[in-house]
Amino acid sequence: MKEFDIRKAGNDAGALPLPDYVNVKKFAAATNEDETVPAGAYFAIFSADVDFYVKTGGTAAVPSGDVSDGSGSFLNPLIVSVAPGDVIGVIATGAGTVTIAYYGNIT
């Protein structure tokens, strides 16, 4: 798994290298799917062609109203820190694809 490090020599643009570990979730409807963070992963970058929600350590849900107790799911995260073995609930608002690219720790 590639490191999450944009400071390496020769990377004048400050861009991440293309990931070498990507998982894909295909959704036909709004149903939660669990994603287990692989060994060696400390950052996850999400991309999708549909709106989606995530929740660490629980089942993600598309809200049907206000959530005022901190238990809501997070809409369309871009990049999050994770730990190997974490379970992330992912749910899309409809048919579509969500990709999750993983990177190792910053060295």
XYZ file of C-alpha atoms in Angstrom:
107
model
C 0.000 0.000 0.000
C 1.382 3.397 -0.962
C 2.152 5.957 1.713
C 0.062 9.077 2.153
C 2.969 11.463 1.607
C 3.073 14.393 -0.785
C 6.466 15.584 0.458
C 8.617 13.050 -1.381
C 11.313 14.291 -3.711
C 10.172 14.823 -7.279
C 6.574 15.571 -6.300
C 6.614 19.297 -7.034
C 2.849 19.405 -7.645
C 2.067 18.206 -4.118
C -0.203 15.468 -5.467
C -0.821 12.006 -4.074
C 0.410 9.020 -6.073
C -2.271 6.872 -7.664
C -3.440 4.328 -5.084
C -2.576 0.671 -5.389
C -5.419 -0.487 -3.101
C -8.991 0.464 -4.097
C -12.265 -1.181 -3.110
C -15.494 -0.595 -5.037
C -19.080 -0.673 -3.765
C -21.895 -0.975 -6.329
C -25.303 0.111 -5.092
C -28.650 -0.678 -6.710
C -30.614 0.877 -3.851
C -30.128 2.562 -0.495
C -28.776 -0.416 1.468
C -25.879 -0.216 3.942
C -22.718 -2.153 3.065
C -19.895 -2.628 5.548
C -16.323 -1.876 4.467
C -13.450 -3.220 6.584
C -10.279 -1.128 6.466
C -7.383 -3.323 5.265
C -4.126 -3.925 7.115
C -1.646 -1.086 6.691
C -4.283 1.532 5.794
C -4.441 4.827 7.713
C -6.197 7.107 5.200
C -9.229 6.480 2.987
C -10.204 8.632 0.019
C -13.777 8.307 -1.230
C -15.098 9.026 -4.711
C -18.571 8.371 -6.110
C -21.015 9.029 -8.905
C -23.892 9.239 -6.390
C -24.391 10.919 -3.009
C -23.464 8.583 -0.150
C -23.188 8.537 3.634
C -20.653 6.814 5.892
C -20.529 5.923 9.562
C -17.572 4.436 11.416
C -18.388 1.512 13.676
C -22.060 1.389 12.769
C -24.656 1.196 10.067
C -24.815 4.238 7.799
C -28.250 5.641 7.090
C -29.759 8.191 4.747
C -31.432 10.622 7.157
C -35.166 11.070 6.910
C -35.185 14.014 9.322
C -33.060 15.926 11.822
C -30.411 14.042 13.821
C -29.474 16.031 16.926
C -27.689 13.481 19.118
C -24.431 13.035 17.172
C -25.414 9.669 15.709
C -25.876 10.824 12.108
C -23.984 9.553 9.098
C -21.489 11.764 7.213
C -22.396 12.891 3.664
C -19.833 12.551 0.854
C -16.571 12.562 2.814
C -13.467 13.119 0.710
C -10.617 11.915 2.897
C -10.681 10.461 6.388
C -8.147 8.941 8.751
C -8.824 5.285 9.538
C -7.180 2.378 11.331
C -6.713 -1.175 10.093
C -9.744 -3.269 11.018
C -12.134 -0.319 11.340
C -15.561 -1.066 9.921
C -17.181 1.732 7.922
C -20.853 1.573 7.028
C -21.502 2.970 3.526
C -24.885 3.716 1.985
C -25.731 5.445 -1.290
C -28.865 7.497 -1.865
C -29.638 5.464 -4.994
C -28.020 3.419 -7.725
C -24.330 4.190 -8.186
C -20.721 3.383 -7.409
C -18.550 4.390 -4.451
C -14.782 3.821 -4.556
C -12.530 3.787 -1.512
C -8.798 4.248 -2.067
C -6.504 3.400 0.825
C -3.100 4.794 1.727
C -0.612 3.838 4.426
C 0.680 6.112 7.131
C 2.802 9.207 6.612
C 6.445 8.316 7.126
